[in-house]
XYZ file of C-alpha atoms in Angstrom:
441
model
C 5.233 -6.170 -1.166
C 8.573 -4.720 -1.842
C 11.198 -6.245 0.507
C 14.580 -7.725 0.274
C 13.852 -11.398 -0.066
C 14.675 -13.508 2.921
C 16.103 -10.485 4.747
C 15.106 -8.333 7.591
C 14.720 -4.682 7.697
C 18.340 -4.324 9.071
C 19.689 -6.631 6.275
C 17.961 -4.327 3.736
C 19.910 -1.474 5.163
C 23.114 -3.236 4.762
C 22.625 -4.017 1.167
C 23.640 -1.163 -1.309
C 25.100 -0.577 -4.675
C 28.967 -0.812 -5.000
C 29.340 2.721 -6.051
C 27.980 6.020 -4.750
C 26.510 8.743 -6.737
C 29.221 10.580 -8.410
C 29.922 14.169 -8.374
C 29.352 14.350 -12.215
C 26.026 12.781 -11.729
C 25.008 15.291 -9.418
C 26.074 18.043 -11.549
C 23.963 16.632 -14.297
C 20.878 16.918 -12.108
C 20.669 20.509 -12.611
C 20.210 19.857 -16.330
C 17.075 17.671 -15.617
C 15.560 19.764 -12.941
C 12.405 20.699 -15.154
C 9.043 19.388 -15.050
C 8.826 15.850 -16.540
C 5.740 14.378 -18.366
C 6.077 10.786 -19.469
C 5.282 10.476 -23.278
C 1.602 9.264 -23.650
C 0.532 10.193 -20.228
C -2.910 11.671 -19.916
C -2.806 14.793 -17.740
C -4.908 15.076 -14.579
C -6.621 18.256 -16.051
C -4.993 20.830 -13.953
C -7.173 23.768 -14.196
C -6.209 26.598 -16.779
C -4.181 29.299 -15.294
C -3.535 27.456 -11.976
C 0.084 26.616 -12.499
C 1.394 30.086 -12.576
C 0.250 30.710 -9.195
C 2.722 28.196 -7.942
C 6.106 29.478 -9.329
C 7.757 29.097 -5.874
C 6.828 25.442 -5.596
C 8.425 24.950 -9.120
C 11.307 26.596 -7.971
C 11.860 24.835 -4.618
C 11.478 21.372 -6.242
C 13.675 22.064 -9.145
C 16.324 23.266 -6.523
C 15.763 20.269 -4.353
C 16.787 18.085 -7.436
C 19.671 20.235 -8.481
C 21.165 20.444 -4.954
C 20.968 16.625 -4.387
C 18.078 16.616 -1.739
C 16.536 13.903 -3.883
C 17.265 12.062 -7.137
C 13.742 12.839 -8.324
C 10.457 14.041 -6.748
C 6.992 14.234 -7.583
C 4.339 16.708 -5.979
C 0.600 17.158 -6.454
C -2.283 18.982 -5.015
C -5.939 19.498 -5.305
C -8.806 21.474 -3.894
C -12.400 20.513 -3.867
C -12.812 21.142 -7.478
C -9.972 19.242 -8.801
C -6.049 19.067 -9.311
C -4.413 22.333 -9.057
C -0.852 21.282 -9.192
C 1.269 18.556 -10.438
C 4.958 18.353 -11.384
C 7.821 16.009 -11.493
C 11.414 16.761 -11.466
C 14.638 14.845 -11.670
C 15.351 11.170 -12.430
C 13.539 7.958 -11.234
C 16.897 6.288 -11.726
C 20.156 8.176 -12.062
C 21.992 5.146 -13.667
C 19.712 4.722 -16.299
C 18.798 8.007 -16.831
C 14.815 7.508 -16.679
C 13.039 10.784 -15.911
C 10.852 10.921 -12.712
C 7.160 11.391 -13.825
C 3.579 11.382 -12.341
C 3.209 7.892 -13.462
C 6.474 6.512 -12.001
C 5.573 3.588 -9.605
C 6.532 4.324 -5.879
C 6.627 1.874 -2.944
C 3.921 3.606 -0.808
C 4.975 1.960 2.565
C 2.944 3.526 5.426
C 0.795 5.504 2.904
C -0.815 2.137 2.679
C -2.391 2.476 6.073
C -4.942 4.942 5.015
C -6.002 2.614 2.319
C -6.378 -0.374 4.685
C -8.329 1.823 7.338
C -10.728 2.970 4.405
C -11.328 -0.809 3.685
C -11.772 -1.488 7.377
C -14.388 1.372 7.763
C -16.255 0.216 4.943
C -16.768 -3.167 6.843
C -17.732 -1.160 10.024
C -20.388 0.749 7.785
C -21.754 -2.609 6.856
C -22.007 -3.718 10.370
C -19.674 -6.538 9.939
C -17.093 -5.003 12.506
C -17.388 -2.498 15.323
C -14.816 -0.166 16.624
C -14.819 -1.589 20.196
C -15.340 -5.183 19.471
C -12.530 -7.437 20.819
C -10.701 -8.619 17.846
C -10.139 -12.168 19.295
C -13.676 -12.608 17.875
C -12.281 -12.429 14.528
C -8.734 -13.520 14.883
C -8.348 -16.242 17.555
C -4.613 -15.518 17.857
C -5.485 -12.529 19.652
C -7.334 -14.262 22.324
C -4.622 -13.944 24.997
C -2.239 -11.391 24.269
C 1.039 -11.109 26.215
C 2.989 -8.006 27.175
C 6.655 -8.113 27.101
C 8.164 -6.690 30.330
C 11.901 -7.191 29.632
C 14.360 -10.005 29.720
C 16.033 -12.045 32.380
C 19.652 -12.357 33.045
C 19.979 -15.261 30.321
C 18.044 -13.159 27.872
C 14.746 -14.982 27.982
C 11.753 -12.761 27.443
C 9.442 -11.933 30.593
C 5.847 -11.961 29.525
C 2.585 -11.547 31.291
C -1.089 -11.414 30.288
C -2.445 -8.220 28.839
C -4.795 -6.490 31.200
C -7.523 -5.985 28.559
C -8.654 -7.237 25.206
C -7.438 -5.732 21.931
C -10.188 -3.886 20.061
C -10.496 -2.679 16.440
C -9.981 0.996 17.697
C -6.851 0.135 19.465
C -5.327 -1.309 16.208
C -6.552 1.557 14.007
C -5.117 4.204 16.465
C -1.578 2.660 17.527
C -2.814 2.259 20.924
C -2.877 -1.731 20.847
C 0.581 -2.253 22.090
C 1.874 -3.720 18.928
C 5.010 -1.880 17.993
C 7.376 -1.695 15.072
C 10.981 -3.105 15.661
C 12.534 0.100 14.222
C 10.720 2.204 16.835
C 11.386 -0.095 19.594
C 14.120 -1.015 21.972
C 12.581 -4.312 23.034
C 11.154 -5.936 19.856
C 14.523 -6.325 17.973
C 15.791 -8.146 21.138
C 12.866 -10.240 21.177
C 13.318 -11.126 17.417
C 16.848 -12.274 18.042
C 15.976 -14.210 21.266
C 13.043 -16.142 19.518
C 13.759 -16.156 15.987
C 10.470 -14.276 15.220
C 10.632 -12.654 11.813
C 10.313 -8.909 11.274
C 6.921 -7.540 9.867
C 8.679 -6.320 6.917
C 9.364 -9.860 5.684
C 5.813 -10.474 5.227
C 5.975 -13.698 7.065
C 2.969 -14.903 9.156
C 5.379 -15.587 12.069
C 5.627 -11.804 12.717
C 2.082 -11.831 14.143
C 3.473 -13.773 17.238
C 4.797 -10.388 18.450
C 4.241 -9.626 22.051
C 2.783 -6.211 23.107
C 5.041 -3.646 24.490
C 2.087 -2.095 26.806
C -1.389 -2.912 27.800
C -3.945 -1.933 24.951
C -5.189 1.683 25.325
C -2.302 2.752 27.817
C -0.479 4.880 25.315
C 0.189 5.800 21.581
C 3.193 4.127 19.861
C 3.370 3.629 16.260
C 3.167 -0.080 15.387
C 2.082 -2.989 13.271
C -1.566 -2.756 14.147
C -2.610 -1.968 10.651
C -1.124 -5.301 9.463
C -3.314 -6.866 11.892
C -6.292 -4.951 10.460
C -5.363 -6.251 7.074
C -5.669 -9.817 8.372
C -9.044 -8.727 10.001
C -10.348 -7.474 6.661
C -9.521 -10.699 4.938
C -11.037 -12.729 7.551
C -14.228 -10.793 7.588
C -14.626 -10.304 3.731
C -13.155 -13.767 2.859
C -11.066 -11.971 0.098
C -7.415 -11.292 0.076
C -6.426 -7.582 0.588
C -5.286 -7.566 -3.034
C -8.541 -8.438 -4.322
C -10.654 -6.536 -1.682
C -8.809 -3.251 -2.318
C -9.099 -3.699 -6.093
C -12.834 -4.364 -6.084
C -14.013 -2.051 -3.383
C -11.541 0.960 -3.724
C -9.128 0.872 -6.624
C -11.702 -0.092 -9.468
C -14.410 2.265 -8.354
C -11.888 5.172 -8.162
C -9.992 4.297 -11.403
C -6.777 3.578 -9.578
C -5.377 1.173 -12.020
C -1.689 1.567 -10.960
C -2.079 0.617 -7.414
C -1.761 -2.833 -5.844
C 0.343 -5.296 -3.908
C 1.122 -7.226 -7.098
C 2.483 -5.241 -9.962
C 3.141 -6.010 -13.676
C 6.310 -6.242 -15.359
C 5.511 -2.903 -17.113
C 4.872 -1.264 -13.842
C 7.968 -2.725 -12.388
C 9.931 -1.108 -15.298
C 8.388 2.287 -14.052
C 9.470 1.829 -10.487
C 11.671 4.554 -8.892
C 15.032 3.430 -7.555
C 15.529 3.732 -3.882
C 18.489 5.872 -2.538
C 19.983 6.059 0.836
C 21.648 9.274 1.991
C 25.196 8.845 3.191
C 26.772 10.634 6.101
C 28.384 13.024 3.637
C 25.177 13.807 1.909
C 25.685 11.668 -1.207
C 22.936 9.298 -2.472
C 23.635 5.566 -2.729
C 21.319 3.290 -4.906
C 19.719 0.303 -3.184
C 19.014 -2.765 -5.250
C 15.731 -4.556 -4.053
C 13.622 -7.528 -5.157
C 9.801 -7.681 -5.158
C 8.747 -11.125 -4.287
C 5.243 -11.602 -5.582
C 4.223 -14.480 -3.164
C 4.326 -13.001 0.460
C 2.817 -15.022 3.184
C 0.452 -12.075 3.860
C -0.432 -8.888 2.031
C 0.913 -5.889 4.491
C -1.995 -3.616 5.231
C 0.625 -1.579 6.924
C 3.081 -0.935 4.126
C 2.785 -3.347 1.236
C 1.285 -1.118 -1.619
C 2.811 0.129 -4.779
C 1.206 3.045 -6.729
C 1.690 6.217 -8.686
C 1.262 9.726 -7.377
C -1.747 10.330 -9.761
C -3.488 7.286 -8.162
C -2.761 8.447 -4.760
C -4.076 11.944 -5.457
C -7.389 10.251 -6.545
C -7.511 8.619 -3.258
C -6.854 11.793 -1.262
C -9.390 13.540 -3.362
C -12.028 11.044 -2.188
C -11.041 11.831 1.478
C -11.240 15.564 0.781
C -14.773 15.111 -0.724
C -16.018 13.209 2.399
C -15.927 9.810 0.794
C -17.101 10.132 -2.858
C -15.108 10.886 -5.885
C -15.849 10.595 -9.758
C -19.236 9.235 -9.041
C -17.939 6.365 -6.695
C -19.027 6.506 -2.945
C -16.292 4.828 -1.120
C -17.215 5.812 2.325
C -19.993 7.837 4.021
C -19.416 11.421 4.984
C -19.895 10.705 8.669
C -17.238 7.807 8.381
C -14.678 10.157 6.850
C -15.576 12.625 9.649
C -14.919 9.966 12.414
C -11.620 9.026 10.746
C -10.306 12.699 10.838
C -11.339 13.071 14.541
C -9.467 12.472 17.767
C -9.973 8.712 18.469
C -7.351 8.537 21.373
C -9.044 10.640 23.900
C -6.582 12.329 26.387
C -3.545 10.340 25.133
C -1.095 12.152 22.650
C 0.807 11.159 19.669
C 4.512 10.603 20.922
C 7.390 11.773 18.903
C 8.941 8.879 17.126
C 12.323 7.711 18.456
C 14.366 5.610 16.004
C 16.287 2.564 17.316
C 17.516 1.967 13.609
C 19.072 5.218 12.516
C 19.958 3.849 9.025
C 16.284 2.989 8.431
C 14.774 6.180 10.080
C 15.772 9.327 11.878
C 13.749 10.490 14.934
C 10.442 11.951 13.649
C 8.051 14.551 14.888
C 5.570 15.959 12.116
C 4.791 19.066 14.380
C 7.322 19.567 17.175
C 6.184 21.359 20.051
C 2.432 20.766 19.217
C -0.107 18.551 20.755
C -1.009 16.028 18.210
C -4.032 13.440 18.226
C -4.757 10.519 16.214
C -7.773 9.637 14.168
C -8.571 6.356 12.501
C -5.177 6.195 10.782
C -4.157 9.921 10.662
C -2.079 12.301 12.594
C -4.046 15.341 13.496
C -2.337 18.634 14.165
C -4.317 20.419 16.855
C -3.194 23.882 15.959
C -2.457 25.454 12.564
C 0.594 24.133 11.010
C 3.800 26.267 10.333
C 3.537 26.046 6.485
C -0.198 26.829 5.915
C -2.489 23.820 6.748
C -5.401 24.476 9.091
C -5.822 23.208 12.703
C -7.748 19.801 12.382
C -5.831 18.797 9.198
C -4.817 15.043 9.015
C -1.719 13.495 7.509
C 0.883 10.892 7.591
C 3.779 9.626 5.371
C 5.717 6.639 3.969
C 9.012 5.552 5.190
C 10.926 6.373 1.885
C 10.108 10.024 2.597
C 6.763 10.347 0.745
C 4.233 12.605 2.701
C 0.497 13.778 2.415
C -1.924 16.003 4.122
C -5.583 16.683 3.784
C -7.017 20.007 5.018
C -10.897 19.841 5.541
C -11.119 23.457 6.575
C -9.285 25.068 3.553
C -10.395 22.331 1.152
C -6.979 21.445 -0.102
C -4.652 18.128 -0.085
C -1.180 17.738 -1.177
C 1.428 14.852 -1.505
C 5.090 14.771 -2.309
C 6.821 11.478 -3.360
C 10.628 10.611 -3.031
C 12.276 7.274 -2.709
C 14.895 7.993 -0.033
C 16.179 6.555 3.097
C 16.266 7.224 6.080
C 12.865 8.305 6.906
C 12.371 12.057 7.918
C 15.481 13.200 6.100
C 15.933 16.898 7.015
C 16.471 17.945 3.600
C 13.438 16.297 2.261
C 11.272 17.515 5.279
C 12.529 21.055 4.294
C 11.501 20.589 0.723
C 8.078 19.428 1.784
C 7.447 22.435 3.897
C 8.492 24.643 0.849
C 5.932 22.704 -1.239
C 3.190 23.340 1.276
C 4.014 26.960 1.928
C 4.127 27.630 -1.857
C 0.982 25.923 -2.293
C -1.038 27.877 0.231
C 0.738 31.097 -0.691
C -0.461 30.447 -4.307
C -3.914 29.594 -3.234
C -4.155 32.947 -1.191
C -3.427 35.054 -4.451
C -6.685 36.349 -6.093
């Protein structure tokens, strides 16, 4: 997993390159705002004649690089017959001048969650797990969960027993009570008071986190998918690295995705940038420890945009792609269906502004949650159908799958903080341009 070694999320945010991206470098971006294809890369076989329908997407992405929205961006889309759009603009590393390509390696972060959920649902299909099974039957450490009710005058945490057991459904739907520190006012204080490591450090001590509410009481984004990763390992008797490779990546041909990456892949990894208050981009150095205490099912994968588009096409085609059946159609149907009942997805309120802005993928719209996906209950403002499902990665990567119009799209950057307004606008322009192009006869 890509983390700053021996540092927390907040430490990561304090580390940066000594110099900001210069005005001269920004001016140079306009010269590289053109589709990039890495020498020797095999194309994804975009269908003949499709590219011209999406001129507005090309223009938006090129402008997004030239105006400094991102140092580089990759966007891809597919329908039920295959890839209909792919392009890369800008640089993966401004200092070194390396071009962004469709085979650039990205830290996927929370885009990992959909893959973890897929692995989990394979085990459900096999009868090795069930959605409403108490997970203490698999992980004894979940036997007696505690709910954090605040702190006393001395700063000591006040804990009480949870009212109900944690089920697999709770973990897959972010209704377990486990939360992330950067979306919580309480967990950072608990970490400080107890010395508990943050989940981003990939240390097993992070699983000692208390709950913020009783399982099933509400939706709040959290570390449940990391717990699911532990469950997959316990049931399969394999590490996530091996399980994902054998049961998902190799069958689909996703050769450039994994928790552990080669030196050659490391050389193709995109540089992470942080947007400063004045809009400039600042490079952020990072290390990639290859011996984490656990593989993060919530955010540890690296991969290329082309690999992730293969995974999305599998979902779009109800579980089967390139002759490999990863999931049954009815399983994919359940994953994209409301699994939280009368609860609603809540807007994300950031407690760490350097790490993330407040985020709401569909402001003013009731949103539901499937088995790892946000579901828009009404048509989206940029073209996607009601009932589409989507999510994102912390470094401003985004994807959606539209099961009605049979189209999927994804856009990749490596930029903090999350839900950057300029990148979100660019993502909207990509989606609008894609659907407008599809509507042309």
